[in-house]
PDB file of C-alpha atoms in Angstrom:
ATOM      1  CA  ASP Q   1      25.269   9.581  14.826  1.00 60.00           C
ATOM      2  CA  ALA Q   2      23.824   6.524  13.615  1.00 79.00           C
ATOM      3  CA  GLY Q   3      20.163   6.522  12.399  1.00 93.00           C
ATOM      4  CA  VAL Q   4      17.728   3.983  13.710  1.00 96.00           C
ATOM      5  CA  THR Q   5      19.067   0.585  12.221  1.00 96.00           C
ATOM      6  CA  GLN Q   6      17.593  -2.750  11.498  1.00 97.00           C
ATOM      7  CA  SER Q   7      18.151  -6.254  10.714  1.00 97.00           C
ATOM      8  CA  PRO Q   8      17.963  -8.288   8.623  1.00 97.00           C
ATOM      9  CA  THR Q   9      17.697  -6.174   5.532  1.00 95.00           C
ATOM     10  CA  HIS Q  10      15.585  -8.966   3.676  1.00 96.00           C
ATOM     11  CA  LEU Q  11      14.080 -12.236   4.790  1.00 96.00           C
ATOM     12  CA  ILE Q  12      12.282 -15.187   3.235  1.00 98.00           C
ATOM     13  CA  LYS Q  13      10.606 -17.226   5.307  1.00 98.00           C
ATOM     14  CA  THR Q  14       8.236 -20.222   4.949  1.00 98.00           C
ATOM     15  CA  ARG Q  15       4.325 -20.225   6.034  1.00 98.00           C
ATOM     16  CA  GLY Q  16       4.074 -21.778   9.593  1.00 97.00           C
ATOM     17  CA  GLN Q  17       7.871 -20.451  10.648  1.00 98.00           C
ATOM     18  CA  HIS Q  18       8.856 -17.921  13.220  1.00 98.00           C
ATOM     19  CA  VAL Q  19      10.876 -14.794  12.612  1.00 98.00           C
ATOM     20  CA  THR Q  20      12.882 -12.441  14.495  1.00 98.00           C
ATOM     21  CA  LEU Q  21      13.358  -8.742  13.641  1.00 98.00           C
ATOM     22  CA  ARG Q  22      15.923  -6.511  14.999  1.00 98.00           C
ATOM     23  CA  CYS Q  23      15.657  -2.619  15.934  1.00 98.00           C
ATOM     24  CA  SER Q  24      18.547  -0.675  17.577  1.00 97.00           C
ATOM     25  CA  PRO Q  25      17.381   2.910  18.366  1.00 97.00           C
ATOM     26  CA  ILE Q  26      19.119   6.327  17.838  1.00 96.00           C
ATOM     27  CA  SER Q  27      21.400   6.939  20.571  1.00 94.00           C
ATOM     28  CA  GLY Q  28      19.453   8.398  23.610  1.00 92.00           C
ATOM     29  CA  HIS Q  29      16.025   7.535  22.419  1.00 94.00           C
ATOM     30  CA  LYS Q  30      14.167   5.438  24.629  1.00 93.00           C
ATOM     31  CA  SER Q  31      10.666   4.665  22.431  1.00 93.00           C
ATOM     32  CA  VAL Q  32      10.884   1.831  19.820  1.00 95.00           C
ATOM     33  CA  SER Q  33       7.683   1.266  17.940  1.00 95.00           C
ATOM     34  CA  TRP Q  34       7.118  -1.392  15.162  1.00 97.00           C
ATOM     35  CA  TYR Q  35       4.926  -1.004  11.784  1.00 96.00           C
ATOM     36  CA  GLN Q  36       3.744  -3.328   9.003  1.00 97.00           C
ATOM     37  CA  GLN Q  37       3.542  -1.910   5.824  1.00 95.00           C
ATOM     38  CA  VAL Q  38       2.117  -3.924   3.381  1.00 94.00           C
ATOM     39  CA  LEU Q  39       3.160  -3.566  -0.746  1.00 90.00           C
ATOM     40  CA  GLY Q  40       1.027  -0.193  -1.629  1.00 86.00           C
ATOM     41  CA  GLN Q  41      -0.887   0.718   1.549  1.00 90.00           C
ATOM     42  CA  GLY Q  42       0.582   2.934   4.136  1.00 91.00           C
ATOM     43  CA  PRO Q  43       2.070   1.656   7.492  1.00 93.00           C
ATOM     44  CA  GLN Q  44      -0.051   0.114  10.226  1.00 95.00           C
ATOM     45  CA  PHE Q  45       1.047   0.578  13.663  1.00 93.00           C
ATOM     46  CA  ILE Q  46       1.881  -2.522  15.541  1.00 96.00           C
ATOM     47  CA  PHE Q  47       3.860  -1.548  19.167  1.00 93.00           C
ATOM     48  CA  GLN Q  48       4.992   1.043  20.944  1.00 93.00           C
ATOM     49  CA  TYR Q  49       7.878   0.312  23.887  1.00 94.00           C
ATOM     50  CA  TYR Q  50       9.389   2.513  26.028  1.00 92.00           C
ATOM     51  CA  GLU Q  51      11.961   2.152  28.911  1.00 91.00           C
ATOM     52  CA  LYS Q  52      11.248  -2.022  28.144  1.00 91.00           C
ATOM     53  CA  GLU Q  53       7.177  -1.677  29.114  1.00 93.00           C
ATOM     54  CA  GLU Q  54       4.453  -1.930  25.906  1.00 92.00           C
ATOM     55  CA  ARG Q  55       2.944   1.391  25.904  1.00 90.00           C
ATOM     56  CA  GLY Q  56       0.441   0.380  22.496  1.00 89.00           C
ATOM     57  CA  ARG Q  57      -0.470  -2.062  20.578  1.00 92.00           C
ATOM     58  CA  GLY Q  58      -2.285  -2.028  17.068  1.00 92.00           C
ATOM     59  CA  ASN Q  59      -5.052  -4.429  16.070  1.00 92.00           C
ATOM     60  CA  PHE Q  60      -2.340  -6.927  15.376  1.00 96.00           C
ATOM     61  CA  PRO Q  61      -3.045 -10.635  16.690  1.00 97.00           C
ATOM     62  CA  ASP Q  62      -1.079 -12.715  19.404  1.00 96.00           C
ATOM     63  CA  ARG Q  63       1.087 -14.165  16.608  1.00 98.00           C
ATOM     64  CA  PHE Q  64       2.741 -10.690  17.064  1.00 98.00           C
ATOM     65  CA  SER Q  65       4.816  -9.705  19.654  1.00 97.00           C
ATOM     66  CA  ALA Q  66       8.161  -7.774  21.172  1.00 97.00           C
ATOM     67  CA  ARG Q  67      10.154  -6.958  24.032  1.00 96.00           C
ATOM     68  CA  GLN Q  68      12.507  -4.017  24.444  1.00 97.00           C
ATOM     69  CA  PHE Q  69      16.013  -4.630  26.245  1.00 96.00           C
ATOM     70  CA  PRO Q  70      18.167  -2.687  28.891  1.00 95.00           C
ATOM     71  CA  ASN Q  71      19.747  -0.894  25.802  1.00 94.00           C
ATOM     72  CA  TYR Q  72      17.103   0.139  24.018  1.00 96.00           C
ATOM     73  CA  SER Q  73      16.900  -2.147  21.453  1.00 97.00           C
ATOM     74  CA  SER Q  74      13.893  -4.086  20.624  1.00 98.00           C
ATOM     75  CA  GLU Q  75      13.023  -7.688  18.523  1.00 98.00           C
ATOM     76  CA  LEU Q  76       9.850  -8.289  16.860  1.00 98.00           C
ATOM     77  CA  ASN Q  77       8.626 -11.665  16.693  1.00 98.00           C
ATOM     78  CA  VAL Q  78       5.902 -13.658  14.575  1.00 98.00           C
ATOM     79  CA  ASN Q  79       5.080 -17.222  14.836  1.00 97.00           C
ATOM     80  CA  ALA Q  80       2.866 -19.001  12.499  1.00 98.00           C
ATOM     81  CA  LEU Q  81       3.882 -17.115   9.779  1.00 98.00           C
ATOM     82  CA  LEU Q  82       0.970 -16.386   6.911  1.00 98.00           C
ATOM     83  CA  LEU Q  83       1.426 -15.517   3.450  1.00 97.00           C
ATOM     84  CA  GLY Q  84      -0.234 -12.458   4.470  1.00 97.00           C
ATOM     85  CA  ASP Q  85       2.659 -11.575   6.932  1.00 98.00           C
ATOM     86  CA  SER Q  86       4.129 -10.429   3.504  1.00 98.00           C
ATOM     87  CA  ALA Q  87       5.221  -6.860   4.098  1.00 97.00           C
ATOM     88  CA  LEU Q  88       8.010  -4.540   5.007  1.00 96.00           C
ATOM     89  CA  TYR Q  89       8.593  -3.854   8.859  1.00 97.00           C
ATOM     90  CA  LEU Q  90       9.650  -0.348   9.678  1.00 96.00           C
ATOM     91  CA  CYS Q  91      10.980   0.680  13.047  1.00 96.00           C
ATOM     92  CA  ALA Q  92      10.599   3.735  14.492  1.00 95.00           C
ATOM     93  CA  SER Q  93      12.860   5.678  17.766  1.00 95.00           C
ATOM     94  CA  SER Q  94      11.849   8.739  19.353  1.00 92.00           C
ATOM     95  CA  PRO Q  95      12.679  10.279  23.001  1.00 88.00           C
ATOM     96  CA  GLY Q  96       9.361  10.429  24.339  1.00 82.00           C
ATOM     97  CA  ASP Q  97       7.469   7.934  25.991  1.00 78.00           C
ATOM     98  CA  ARG Q  98       4.376   8.087  24.093  1.00 75.00           C
ATOM     99  CA  LEU Q  99       3.825   8.384  20.037  1.00 72.00           C
ATOM    100  CA  ALA Q 100       1.900  12.111  20.423  1.00 71.00           C
ATOM    101  CA  GLY Q 101       4.015  14.925  20.438  1.00 73.00           C
ATOM    102  CA  TYR Q 102       7.409  13.507  19.570  1.00 83.00           C
ATOM    103  CA  GLU Q 103       8.978  13.017  15.962  1.00 86.00           C
ATOM    104  CA  GLN Q 104       9.623   9.048  15.046  1.00 89.00           C
ATOM    105  CA  TYR Q 105      12.579   8.558  13.542  1.00 93.00           C
ATOM    106  CA  PHE Q 106      12.463   5.652  10.550  1.00 94.00           C
ATOM    107  CA  GLY Q 107      14.739   2.877  10.331  1.00 95.00           C
ATOM    108  CA  PRO Q 108      15.102   1.465   6.613  1.00 93.00           C
ATOM    109  CA  GLY Q 109      12.762  -1.685   7.404  1.00 95.00           C
ATOM    110  CA  THR Q 110      12.988  -5.350   6.760  1.00 96.00           C
ATOM    111  CA  ARG Q 111      11.471  -6.829   3.869  1.00 96.00           C
ATOM    112  CA  LEU Q 112       9.639 -10.027   4.549  1.00 98.00           C
ATOM    113  CA  THR Q 113       8.526 -12.366   1.905  1.00 98.00           C
ATOM    114  CA  VAL Q 114       6.441 -15.721   3.377  1.00 98.00           C
ATOM    115  CA  THR Q 115       6.166 -18.152   0.703  1.00 97.00           C
TER     116      THR Q 115
ATOM    117  CA  LYS I   1     -13.266   3.316   6.713  1.00 65.00           C
ATOM    118  CA  ASN I   2     -10.054   4.894   7.591  1.00 85.00           C
ATOM    119  CA  GLU I   3      -9.035   7.066  10.381  1.00 91.00           C
ATOM    120  CA  VAL I   4      -6.515   9.142   7.654  1.00 95.00           C
ATOM    121  CA  GLU I   5      -7.706   9.559   4.014  1.00 96.00           C
ATOM    122  CA  GLN I   6      -5.512  11.702   1.610  1.00 97.00           C
ATOM    123  CA  SER I   7      -5.812  12.688  -1.803  1.00 96.00           C
ATOM    124  CA  PRO I   8      -5.033  12.460  -4.610  1.00 97.00           C
ATOM    125  CA  GLN I   9      -3.639   9.208  -4.479  1.00 95.00           C
ATOM    126  CA  ASN I  10      -1.552   9.753  -7.248  1.00 96.00           C
ATOM    127  CA  LEU I  11      -0.108  13.002  -8.566  1.00 97.00           C
ATOM    128  CA  THR I  12       1.838  13.971 -11.561  1.00 97.00           C
ATOM    129  CA  ALA I  13       3.519  17.547 -11.794  1.00 97.00           C
ATOM    130  CA  GLN I  14       6.017  19.046 -14.336  1.00 97.00           C
ATOM    131  CA  GLU I  15       9.164  20.717 -12.309  1.00 97.00           C
ATOM    132  CA  GLY I  16       8.209  24.079 -11.265  1.00 97.00           C
ATOM    133  CA  GLU I  17       4.730  23.740 -10.588  1.00 97.00           C
ATOM    134  CA  PHE I  18       3.306  23.889  -6.758  1.00 98.00           C
ATOM    135  CA  ILE I  19       1.692  20.941  -5.148  1.00 97.00           C
ATOM    136  CA  THR I  20      -0.910  20.443  -2.568  1.00 98.00           C
ATOM    137  CA  ILE I  21      -1.635  17.320  -1.363  1.00 98.00           C
ATOM    138  CA  ASN I  22      -4.294  16.742   1.271  1.00 98.00           C
ATOM    139  CA  CYS I  23      -5.348  15.015   4.595  1.00 98.00           C
ATOM    140  CA  SER I  24      -8.656  14.438   6.849  1.00 97.00           C
ATOM    141  CA  TYR I  25      -8.974  12.292   9.610  1.00 96.00           C
ATOM    142  CA  SER I  26     -11.353  11.369  11.866  1.00 93.00           C
ATOM    143  CA  VAL I  27     -10.344  10.765  15.233  1.00 89.00           C
ATOM    144  CA  GLY I  28      -9.078  12.812  17.850  1.00 87.00           C
ATOM    145  CA  ILE I  29      -5.618  13.800  17.894  1.00 88.00           C
ATOM    146  CA  SER I  30      -2.611  14.928  19.609  1.00 87.00           C
ATOM    147  CA  ALA I  31       0.011  15.858  16.609  1.00 92.00           C
ATOM    148  CA  LEU I  32      -0.271  15.245  12.692  1.00 95.00           C
ATOM    149  CA  HIS I  33       2.824  14.341  10.849  1.00 95.00           C
ATOM    150  CA  TRP I  34       3.642  14.266   7.264  1.00 97.00           C
ATOM    151  CA  LEU I  35       6.284  11.527   5.812  1.00 96.00           C
ATOM    152  CA  GLN I  36       8.358  11.047   3.001  1.00 96.00           C
ATOM    153  CA  GLN I  37       8.622   7.489   1.578  1.00 95.00           C
ATOM    154  CA  HIS I  38      11.233   6.932  -1.261  1.00 90.00           C
ATOM    155  CA  PRO I  39      11.434   3.829  -3.323  1.00 83.00           C
ATOM    156  CA  GLY I  40      13.299   1.077  -1.324  1.00 76.00           C
ATOM    157  CA  GLY I  41      11.308   1.642   1.734  1.00 74.00           C
ATOM    158  CA  GLY I  42      13.107   4.455   4.095  1.00 86.00           C
ATOM    159  CA  ILE I  43      10.859   7.024   5.701  1.00 92.00           C
ATOM    160  CA  VAL I  44      11.835  10.507   6.467  1.00 93.00           C
ATOM    161  CA  SER I  45       9.519  12.932   8.784  1.00 92.00           C
ATOM    162  CA  LEU I  46       8.908  16.209   7.029  1.00 95.00           C
ATOM    163  CA  PHE I  47       6.723  17.734   9.616  1.00 94.00           C
ATOM    164  CA  MET I  48       5.202  17.375  12.596  1.00 93.00           C
ATOM    165  CA  LEU I  49       2.430  19.900  13.797  1.00 93.00           C
ATOM    166  CA  SER I  50      -0.536  20.560  15.802  1.00 91.00           C
ATOM    167  CA  SER I  51      -1.843  23.762  14.661  1.00 92.00           C
ATOM    168  CA  GLY I  52      -1.179  26.430  12.461  1.00 94.00           C
ATOM    169  CA  LYS I  53       1.088  26.495   9.858  1.00 96.00           C
ATOM    170  CA  LYS I  54       5.241  24.864   9.411  1.00 96.00           C
ATOM    171  CA  LYS I  55       7.692  25.796   6.597  1.00 97.00           C
ATOM    172  CA  HIS I  56      10.670  24.013   5.910  1.00 95.00           C
ATOM    173  CA  GLY I  57      12.449  25.312   2.567  1.00 96.00           C
ATOM    174  CA  ARG I  58       9.983  24.429  -0.230  1.00 97.00           C
ATOM    175  CA  LEU I  59       7.894  22.384   2.141  1.00 97.00           C
ATOM    176  CA  ILE I  60       4.699  24.217   4.067  1.00 98.00           C
ATOM    177  CA  ALA I  61       2.718  22.180   5.928  1.00 98.00           C
ATOM    178  CA  THR I  62      -0.926  23.531   7.340  1.00 98.00           C
ATOM    179  CA  ILE I  63      -3.151  22.238   9.553  1.00 97.00           C
ATOM    180  CA  ASN I  64      -7.078  22.963  10.458  1.00 96.00           C
ATOM    181  CA  ILE I  65      -7.732  20.975  13.604  1.00 93.00           C
ATOM    182  CA  GLN I  66     -11.867  22.049  13.566  1.00 94.00           C
ATOM    183  CA  GLU I  67     -11.563  20.954  10.147  1.00 95.00           C
ATOM    184  CA  LYS I  68      -9.704  17.989  10.835  1.00 95.00           C
ATOM    185  CA  HIS I  69      -7.944  18.532   7.613  1.00 97.00           C
ATOM    186  CA  SER I  70      -3.924  19.538   6.697  1.00 98.00           C
ATOM    187  CA  SER I  71      -2.396  20.149   3.845  1.00 98.00           C
ATOM    188  CA  LEU I  72       1.203  19.755   2.148  1.00 98.00           C
ATOM    189  CA  HIS I  73       2.502  21.903  -0.257  1.00 98.00           C
ATOM    190  CA  ILE I  74       5.287  21.806  -2.300  1.00 98.00           C
ATOM    191  CA  THR I  75       6.224  25.111  -4.095  1.00 96.00           C
ATOM    192  CA  ALA I  76       8.448  24.904  -7.504  1.00 96.00           C
ATOM    193  CA  SER I  77       8.783  21.185  -7.859  1.00 97.00           C
ATOM    194  CA  HIS I  78      11.882  19.108  -8.683  1.00 96.00           C
ATOM    195  CA  PRO I  79      12.191  15.580  -9.570  1.00 96.00           C
ATOM    196  CA  ARG I  80      13.924  14.742  -6.511  1.00 94.00           C
ATOM    197  CA  ASP I  81      10.554  15.895  -4.870  1.00 96.00           C
ATOM    198  CA  SER I  82       9.242  12.390  -6.401  1.00 96.00           C
ATOM    199  CA  ALA I  83       8.136   9.886  -3.543  1.00 96.00           C
ATOM    200  CA  VAL I  84       5.388   9.154  -1.406  1.00 96.00           C
ATOM    201  CA  TYR I  85       3.919  11.602   0.896  1.00 97.00           C
ATOM    202  CA  ILE I  86       2.154  10.002   3.876  1.00 97.00           C
ATOM    203  CA  CYS I  87       0.114  11.703   6.662  1.00 97.00           C
ATOM    204  CA  ALA I  88       0.096  10.538   9.785  1.00 95.00           C
ATOM    205  CA  VAL I  89      -1.747  11.217  13.385  1.00 94.00           C
ATOM    206  CA  THR I  90      -0.942  10.188  16.677  1.00 89.00           C
ATOM    207  CA  GLY I  91      -3.682  10.174  19.384  1.00 78.00           C
ATOM    208  CA  ASN I  92      -4.312   6.920  21.021  1.00 73.00           C
ATOM    209  CA  GLN I  93      -2.141   5.263  18.250  1.00 81.00           C
ATOM    210  CA  PHE I  94      -0.518   5.907  15.098  1.00 86.00           C
ATOM    211  CA  TYR I  95      -2.987   5.820  12.313  1.00 91.00           C
ATOM    212  CA  PHE I  96      -1.732   6.411   8.859  1.00 94.00           C
ATOM    213  CA  GLY I  97      -2.839   7.369   5.638  1.00 95.00           C
ATOM    214  CA  THR I  98      -2.406   5.044   2.284  1.00 93.00           C
ATOM    215  CA  GLY I  99      -0.297   7.762   0.932  1.00 95.00           C
ATOM    216  CA  THR I 100       0.333  10.335  -2.256  1.00 97.00           C
ATOM    217  CA  SER I 101       2.516   8.997  -4.918  1.00 96.00           C
ATOM    218  CA  LEU I 102       4.134  12.139  -6.559  1.00 97.00           C
ATOM    219  CA  THR I 103       6.216  12.074  -9.606  1.00 97.00           C
ATOM    220  CA  VAL I 104       7.745  15.078 -11.210  1.00 97.00           C
ATOM    221  CA  ILE I 105       8.747  15.576 -14.578  1.00 97.00           C
ATOM    222  CA  PRO I 106      11.909  17.499 -15.929  1.00 95.00           C
TER     223      PRO I 106
END
């Protein structure tokens, strides 16, 4: 079975631009969550979606948004990119409706560089 | 102040040594996770636990809910164990520590 997949692998954008990152969960998993990991730091929680509904949101500005599709894949959108948005963006899937109590399966990440 | 604190930040060990990484947290949790991250970014879940102790091969994870503390132990360490180990807790959201970078020298 395929694990969690993310695309693209790497991305370079300019300040002020918009970016869309994509994630496909493990087959059968209905929950997708997104994380930002700045170099040298631990990941930070951005969003969790379950059955196309937002179930959790971290402390990120409104420039960050996400959605989940009927096939449970997900997109993370970031508007008006800042240099500080340069990071590894990780997606994880799980079978449950909550983050708590379910093991998270992480994708390989998308490395975003904003210049 | 971080909700999850790990120590040490960096650790170098000789092959075969017993290794301990510590994690303390300050929020109410439903579960604690130990994750392994290799260069390049991929994260693998090692353990999820809410009480007691779990063992998988040479890895052992313990948690003390009253003291809000967890430890990850690696017995008979090997160079392939070299990675960043991250402690994370789930409560109303997912909080991560900054990681412990482990290097095991042959």
